[in-house]
């Protein structure tokens, strides 16, 4: 209640320290930091290949600047008769490098669904923050805690311009780092990294998948990463192991925080998913009354009177 009152008085954003989509502290660091590239002209006598002292200062208060204390200005380039070798940067090479690429801002989310043989299907939705971007090449990998890529998505065969785009990968249950890299039509390079726990939740005799948020145009569910003026969002998850006569309850809560009081509750709708014991559960989350900001969607699923499972997802409503 105290944090909620402080947020209301200051109109400040609220960052959850732990969610199932993105840790709060890395997000806070990323969204409150700025990254700049400075360019300048040089004189011929400065192209000596030796270090030159450099410093960056700002007149803004309470800002910490991190810059390099020196830079090396190279020697003059090759003569016009010499052709310098060209290094081609690929999205795969960017992914393997492990380095952040910030020129093309990206965002992504992922959820886990049950697969055969004890593995987990990971459904990933990602997009550039600028919806007008055309991505020429992209690459995605799920990297385990030892640093090995356990599943990859080698990219598309045609440029991408419809967002968000979805992809699927299959891994064993565990904790992974999802890494996506992309290059757009202007040559800008971008990457996004996120921690994913690939697991299926247990709710008594039932199993519960992860939670996705999206829209349902033409009756087919499509993930979405943010919402604006849509009247509602569709919450989607799956349950497994329901037998004939099993009583299952599912409801979805909208709350300002992970464990805060719910501002609204919506009952889930069940539909057979074409497999014995497997059901798709959906709910229409009303958005019209929500102010722009982040909200936690909590899905509680289980048999009445027995321990249930709770899965959560952050809903972002943009201005």
Short mmCIF file of C-alpha atoms in Angstrom, two decimals:
data_model
loop_
_atom_site.label_atom_id
_atom_site.label_comp_id
_atom_site.label_asym_id
_atom_site.label_seq_id
_atom_site.Cartn_x
_atom_site.Cartn_y
_atom_site.Cartn_z
CA UNK A 1 0.00 0.00 0.00
CA UNK A 2 2.85 2.37 0.81
CA UNK A 3 4.53 1.79 -2.56
CA UNK A 4 1.21 2.24 -4.33
CA UNK A 5 0.63 5.55 -2.52
CA UNK A 6 4.14 6.74 -3.41
CA UNK A 7 3.60 5.80 -7.05
CA UNK A 8 0.32 7.69 -7.11
CA UNK A 9 1.87 10.83 -5.64
CA UNK A 10 4.90 10.85 -7.95
CA UNK A 11 3.33 9.35 -11.11
CA UNK A 12 6.49 7.24 -11.37
CA UNK A 13 6.76 3.85 -13.12
CA UNK A 14 6.71 0.72 -10.96
CA UNK A 15 9.33 -1.99 -11.57
CA UNK A 16 8.76 -5.47 -10.16
CA UNK A 17 11.98 -6.93 -8.80
CA UNK A 18 10.99 -10.44 -9.88
CA UNK A 19 8.52 -11.45 -12.59
CA UNK A 20 8.33 -14.45 -14.86
CA UNK A 21 9.11 -12.33 -17.90
CA UNK A 22 11.96 -10.01 -16.99
CA UNK A 23 13.92 -9.24 -13.81
CA UNK A 24 13.14 -5.73 -12.58
CA UNK A 25 16.66 -4.52 -11.79
CA UNK A 26 18.16 -5.21 -15.27
CA UNK A 27 15.12 -3.56 -16.81
CA UNK A 28 15.55 -0.55 -14.54
CA UNK A 29 19.21 -0.21 -15.50
CA UNK A 30 18.41 -0.53 -19.20
CA UNK A 31 15.50 1.90 -19.24
CA UNK A 32 17.20 4.61 -17.20
CA UNK A 33 20.47 4.53 -19.13
CA UNK A 34 21.41 6.28 -22.36
CA UNK A 35 23.89 5.04 -24.94
CA UNK A 36 25.48 7.48 -27.37
CA UNK A 37 28.01 7.30 -30.20
CA UNK A 38 30.05 10.46 -30.84
CA UNK A 39 31.67 11.17 -34.19
CA UNK A 40 34.15 13.92 -35.05
CA UNK A 41 36.50 15.08 -37.79
CA UNK A 42 40.25 14.59 -37.59
CA UNK A 43 43.23 16.37 -39.04
CA UNK A 44 45.79 14.47 -41.14
CA UNK A 45 48.50 14.91 -38.51
CA UNK A 46 46.27 13.23 -35.90
CA UNK A 47 46.05 9.93 -37.79
CA UNK A 48 49.04 8.44 -36.01
CA UNK A 49 47.57 5.30 -34.49
CA UNK A 50 48.42 6.43 -30.95
CA UNK A 51 46.15 7.09 -27.94
CA UNK A 52 44.58 10.53 -27.59
CA UNK A 53 43.14 11.60 -24.20
CA UNK A 54 39.38 12.04 -24.25
CA UNK A 55 36.67 12.90 -21.73
CA UNK A 56 32.91 13.42 -21.72
CA UNK A 57 31.05 15.71 -19.32
CA UNK A 58 27.40 16.62 -18.84
CA UNK A 59 25.75 19.68 -17.32
CA UNK A 60 22.80 17.64 -16.11
CA UNK A 61 22.77 16.96 -12.37
CA UNK A 62 22.92 13.48 -10.83
CA UNK A 63 24.05 11.78 -14.04
CA UNK A 64 26.98 9.37 -14.08
CA UNK A 65 28.90 9.29 -17.35
CA UNK A 66 30.89 6.24 -18.38
CA UNK A 67 33.30 6.81 -21.24
CA UNK A 68 36.72 5.73 -22.41
CA UNK A 69 39.65 7.78 -21.07
CA UNK A 70 41.39 7.69 -24.44
CA UNK A 71 40.82 6.76 -28.06
CA UNK A 72 43.10 5.65 -30.83
CA UNK A 73 42.89 7.45 -34.15
CA UNK A 74 44.09 5.15 -36.91
CA UNK A 75 46.59 5.82 -39.60
CA UNK A 76 45.46 6.99 -43.04
CA UNK A 77 43.45 4.42 -44.94
CA UNK A 78 44.65 2.48 -47.99
CA UNK A 79 45.42 4.26 -51.22
CA UNK A 80 42.67 4.41 -53.85
CA UNK A 81 44.40 1.57 -55.70
CA UNK A 82 44.07 -0.77 -52.70
CA UNK A 83 40.79 -2.54 -51.90
CA UNK A 84 40.35 -3.09 -48.18
CA UNK A 85 38.79 -6.41 -47.12
CA UNK A 86 35.16 -6.21 -46.03
CA UNK A 87 33.88 -8.01 -42.96
CA UNK A 88 30.24 -9.06 -43.25
CA UNK A 89 28.41 -9.08 -39.92
CA UNK A 90 25.60 -11.64 -39.67
CA UNK A 91 22.85 -12.04 -37.08
CA UNK A 92 24.30 -15.45 -36.21
CA UNK A 93 27.75 -13.97 -35.57
CA UNK A 94 26.14 -11.28 -33.43
CA UNK A 95 24.34 -13.93 -31.36
CA UNK A 96 27.48 -15.96 -30.87
CA UNK A 97 29.52 -12.94 -29.81
CA UNK A 98 27.41 -12.42 -26.68
CA UNK A 99 27.82 -8.64 -26.99
CA UNK A 100 24.89 -6.22 -26.69
CA UNK A 101 23.80 -4.38 -29.85
CA UNK A 102 21.73 -1.26 -29.19
CA UNK A 103 21.33 0.53 -32.51
CA UNK A 104 18.12 -1.43 -33.23
CA UNK A 105 16.04 -1.69 -30.01
CA UNK A 106 14.19 -5.00 -29.67
CA UNK A 107 11.85 -6.57 -27.12
CA UNK A 108 10.75 -10.16 -26.61
CA UNK A 109 8.77 -12.50 -24.39
CA UNK A 110 8.50 -16.29 -24.14
CA UNK A 111 6.23 -18.92 -22.55
CA UNK A 112 6.51 -22.67 -22.04
CA UNK A 113 4.07 -25.32 -23.29
CA UNK A 114 4.16 -29.09 -22.89
CA UNK A 115 5.68 -31.27 -25.60
CA UNK A 116 6.17 -35.02 -25.97
CA UNK A 117 9.03 -36.97 -24.35
CA UNK A 118 9.32 -34.65 -21.38
CA UNK A 119 10.50 -31.64 -23.40
CA UNK A 120 9.07 -28.13 -23.44
CA UNK A 121 7.91 -26.07 -26.39
CA UNK A 122 9.00 -22.45 -25.99
CA UNK A 123 6.85 -19.95 -27.87
CA UNK A 124 8.74 -16.69 -28.43
CA UNK A 125 7.25 -13.39 -29.60
CA UNK A 126 9.59 -10.53 -30.50
CA UNK A 127 9.59 -7.22 -32.33
CA UNK A 128 11.51 -3.97 -32.80
CA UNK A 129 10.24 -1.13 -30.64
CA UNK A 130 9.69 0.82 -33.89
CA UNK A 131 6.88 -0.97 -35.79
CA UNK A 132 7.96 0.52 -39.14
CA UNK A 133 11.29 -1.35 -39.13
CA UNK A 134 11.99 -3.99 -41.76
CA UNK A 135 14.30 -6.73 -40.46
CA UNK A 136 16.42 -8.33 -43.16
CA UNK A 137 17.98 -11.09 -41.08
CA UNK A 138 17.54 -12.42 -37.54
CA UNK A 139 18.75 -15.23 -35.30
CA UNK A 140 17.58 -16.66 -31.96
CA UNK A 141 19.07 -19.13 -29.48
CA UNK A 142 18.22 -20.67 -26.12
CA UNK A 143 21.46 -20.88 -24.13
CA UNK A 144 21.75 -23.07 -21.04
CA UNK A 145 23.45 -22.16 -17.76
CA UNK A 146 26.74 -23.64 -19.01
CA UNK A 147 26.73 -21.25 -21.97
CA UNK A 148 25.84 -23.83 -24.63
CA UNK A 149 23.15 -23.12 -27.23
CA UNK A 150 20.57 -25.90 -26.81
CA UNK A 151 18.17 -24.75 -29.53
CA UNK A 152 18.43 -22.20 -32.30
CA UNK A 153 16.14 -20.46 -34.75
CA UNK A 154 18.25 -19.81 -37.86
CA UNK A 155 16.16 -16.90 -39.04
CA UNK A 156 13.75 -16.21 -41.85
CA UNK A 157 14.05 -16.50 -45.63
CA UNK A 158 12.24 -13.22 -46.36
CA UNK A 159 12.43 -9.75 -44.74
CA UNK A 160 10.16 -9.26 -41.73
CA UNK A 161 7.92 -6.21 -41.44
CA UNK A 162 4.81 -7.50 -39.61
CA UNK A 163 5.10 -7.35 -35.81
CA UNK A 164 5.30 -9.06 -33.48
CA UNK A 165 6.61 -12.24 -35.07
CA UNK A 166 6.50 -15.62 -33.33
CA UNK A 167 8.80 -18.61 -33.38
CA UNK A 168 8.97 -21.95 -31.59
CA UNK A 169 11.86 -23.85 -30.02
CA UNK A 170 12.03 -27.11 -28.06
CA UNK A 171 14.28 -27.78 -25.07
CA UNK A 172 14.47 -29.86 -21.93
CA UNK A 173 13.07 -28.25 -18.74
CA UNK A 174 15.54 -25.83 -17.21
CA UNK A 175 16.74 -22.24 -17.02
CA UNK A 176 17.92 -20.61 -20.24
CA UNK A 177 18.97 -17.28 -21.66
CA UNK A 178 16.93 -16.30 -24.68
CA UNK A 179 19.05 -14.25 -27.09
CA UNK A 180 17.70 -12.68 -30.29
CA UNK A 181 19.75 -10.63 -32.75
CA UNK A 182 18.60 -8.79 -35.86
CA UNK A 183 19.79 -6.45 -38.63
CA UNK A 184 17.36 -4.06 -40.31
CA UNK A 185 17.21 -2.65 -43.82
CA UNK A 186 19.40 0.31 -42.78
CA UNK A 187 22.12 -1.94 -41.41
CA UNK A 188 21.29 -1.22 -37.78
CA UNK A 189 22.07 -4.08 -35.40
CA UNK A 190 20.03 -5.01 -32.35
CA UNK A 191 19.91 -7.69 -29.67
CA UNK A 192 17.73 -8.63 -26.73
CA UNK A 193 18.52 -11.05 -23.89
CA UNK A 194 16.04 -12.46 -21.39
CA UNK A 195 16.03 -15.20 -18.75
CA UNK A 196 13.54 -18.01 -19.31
CA UNK A 197 12.56 -20.86 -16.98
CA UNK A 198 11.26 -23.58 -19.30
CA UNK A 199 8.86 -25.53 -17.13
CA UNK A 200 5.31 -26.85 -16.87
CA UNK A 201 3.62 -26.03 -13.56
CA UNK A 202 2.00 -28.77 -11.49
CA UNK A 203 -1.48 -28.23 -10.05
CA UNK A 204 -2.35 -31.45 -8.25
CA UNK A 205 -2.96 -34.04 -10.95
CA UNK A 206 -3.02 -31.32 -13.61
CA UNK A 207 -0.24 -29.53 -15.43
CA UNK A 208 -0.37 -25.87 -16.50
CA UNK A 209 1.55 -24.14 -19.28
CA UNK A 210 2.92 -20.62 -19.34
CA UNK A 211 0.71 -17.62 -20.07
CA UNK A 212 0.55 -15.57 -23.26
CA UNK A 213 -1.21 -12.30 -23.96
CA UNK A 214 -2.44 -11.28 -27.38
CA UNK A 215 -5.36 -10.78 -29.71
CA UNK A 216 -7.61 -13.24 -31.50
CA UNK A 217 -8.29 -11.91 -35.02
CA UNK A 218 -10.47 -14.33 -36.98
CA UNK A 219 -10.57 -16.69 -34.00
CA UNK A 220 -6.83 -17.47 -34.14
CA UNK A 221 -4.68 -16.40 -31.20
CA UNK A 222 -1.71 -14.10 -31.97
CA UNK A 223 0.71 -12.93 -29.22
CA UNK A 224 1.15 -9.22 -28.53
CA UNK A 225 3.89 -7.47 -26.55
CA UNK A 226 2.05 -4.23 -25.86
CA UNK A 227 -1.43 -2.79 -26.17
CA UNK A 228 -2.75 0.70 -26.86
CA UNK A 229 -6.42 1.43 -27.61
CA UNK A 230 -7.65 -2.17 -27.96
CA UNK A 231 -10.81 -2.78 -25.88
CA UNK A 232 -9.46 -6.07 -24.53
CA UNK A 233 -6.50 -8.42 -24.46
CA UNK A 234 -6.78 -12.20 -24.73
CA UNK A 235 -5.01 -14.26 -22.06
CA UNK A 236 -4.14 -17.80 -23.19
CA UNK A 237 -2.76 -20.88 -21.46
CA UNK A 238 -3.14 -24.66 -21.64
CA UNK A 239 -3.88 -27.36 -19.06
CA UNK A 240 -2.93 -31.01 -19.39
CA UNK A 241 -4.10 -34.21 -17.70
CA UNK A 242 -7.79 -33.40 -17.25
CA UNK A 243 -9.85 -36.57 -17.34
CA UNK A 244 -13.59 -36.99 -17.83
CA UNK A 245 -15.42 -35.68 -14.82
CA UNK A 246 -12.48 -33.58 -13.58
CA UNK A 247 -13.64 -30.26 -12.14
CA UNK A 248 -11.22 -27.47 -13.00
CA UNK A 249 -11.41 -23.79 -12.10
CA UNK A 250 -9.43 -21.06 -13.84
CA UNK A 251 -9.62 -17.34 -13.34
CA UNK A 252 -7.45 -14.40 -14.33
CA UNK A 253 -6.67 -11.40 -12.14
CA UNK A 254 -5.46 -7.93 -13.12
CA UNK A 255 -3.26 -6.36 -10.45
CA UNK A 256 -0.75 -3.49 -10.19
CA UNK A 257 1.87 -5.75 -8.58
CA UNK A 258 2.73 -9.42 -8.43
CA UNK A 259 1.08 -10.00 -5.07
CA UNK A 260 -1.08 -6.88 -4.77
CA UNK A 261 -4.88 -6.83 -4.64
CA UNK A 262 -6.66 -7.56 -7.91
CA UNK A 263 -8.46 -4.67 -9.59
CA UNK A 264 -10.58 -7.08 -11.66
CA UNK A 265 -11.11 -10.83 -12.09
CA UNK A 266 -12.20 -12.70 -15.22
CA UNK A 267 -13.24 -16.36 -15.40
CA UNK A 268 -11.48 -18.56 -17.95
CA UNK A 269 -13.22 -20.26 -20.86
CA UNK A 270 -12.26 -23.87 -21.64
CA UNK A 271 -11.99 -25.43 -25.10
CA UNK A 272 -10.67 -28.82 -26.17
CA UNK A 273 -7.23 -28.53 -27.76
CA UNK A 274 -7.47 -31.65 -29.93
CA UNK A 275 -5.66 -33.99 -27.56
CA UNK A 276 -6.95 -36.15 -24.71
CA UNK A 277 -6.78 -34.25 -21.46
CA UNK A 278 -5.51 -31.06 -23.11
CA UNK A 279 -7.56 -27.86 -22.96
CA UNK A 280 -6.99 -24.28 -24.03
CA UNK A 281 -8.07 -21.71 -21.46
CA UNK A 282 -8.72 -18.13 -22.56
CA UNK A 283 -10.05 -14.97 -20.94
CA UNK A 284 -10.87 -11.49 -22.21
CA UNK A 285 -9.00 -8.91 -20.14
CA UNK A 286 -10.74 -5.49 -20.38
CA UNK A 287 -8.31 -2.67 -21.19
CA UNK A 288 -10.47 0.42 -21.62
CA UNK A 289 -10.41 1.34 -17.93
CA UNK A 290 -6.66 0.76 -17.52
CA UNK A 291 -4.34 3.76 -17.57
CA UNK A 292 -1.09 3.43 -19.54
CA UNK A 293 1.50 1.44 -17.60
CA UNK A 294 2.45 -2.08 -16.56
CA UNK A 295 0.03 -4.56 -14.97
CA UNK A 296 0.40 -8.11 -13.73
CA UNK A 297 -1.99 -10.72 -15.14
CA UNK A 298 -2.26 -13.64 -12.73
CA UNK A 299 -3.81 -16.92 -13.83
CA UNK A 300 -4.87 -19.30 -11.05
CA UNK A 301 -5.71 -22.81 -12.21
CA UNK A 302 -6.57 -25.99 -10.31
CA UNK A 303 -9.17 -28.39 -9.03
CA UNK A 304 -11.55 -26.87 -6.45
CA UNK A 305 -10.35 -27.55 -2.92
CA UNK A 306 -6.87 -28.65 -4.04
CA UNK A 307 -3.61 -26.73 -4.43
CA UNK A 308 -3.54 -24.86 -7.73
CA UNK A 309 -0.88 -23.30 -9.91
CA UNK A 310 -0.32 -19.59 -10.49
CA UNK A 311 1.32 -18.25 -13.64
CA UNK A 312 1.84 -14.57 -14.35
CA UNK A 313 2.61 -12.29 -17.26
CA UNK A 314 3.22 -8.55 -17.44
CA UNK A 315 0.78 -6.57 -19.59
CA UNK A 316 2.11 -3.30 -20.96
CA UNK A 317 -0.36 -0.65 -22.09
CA UNK A 318 1.31 2.15 -24.04
CA UNK A 319 0.08 5.70 -24.29
#
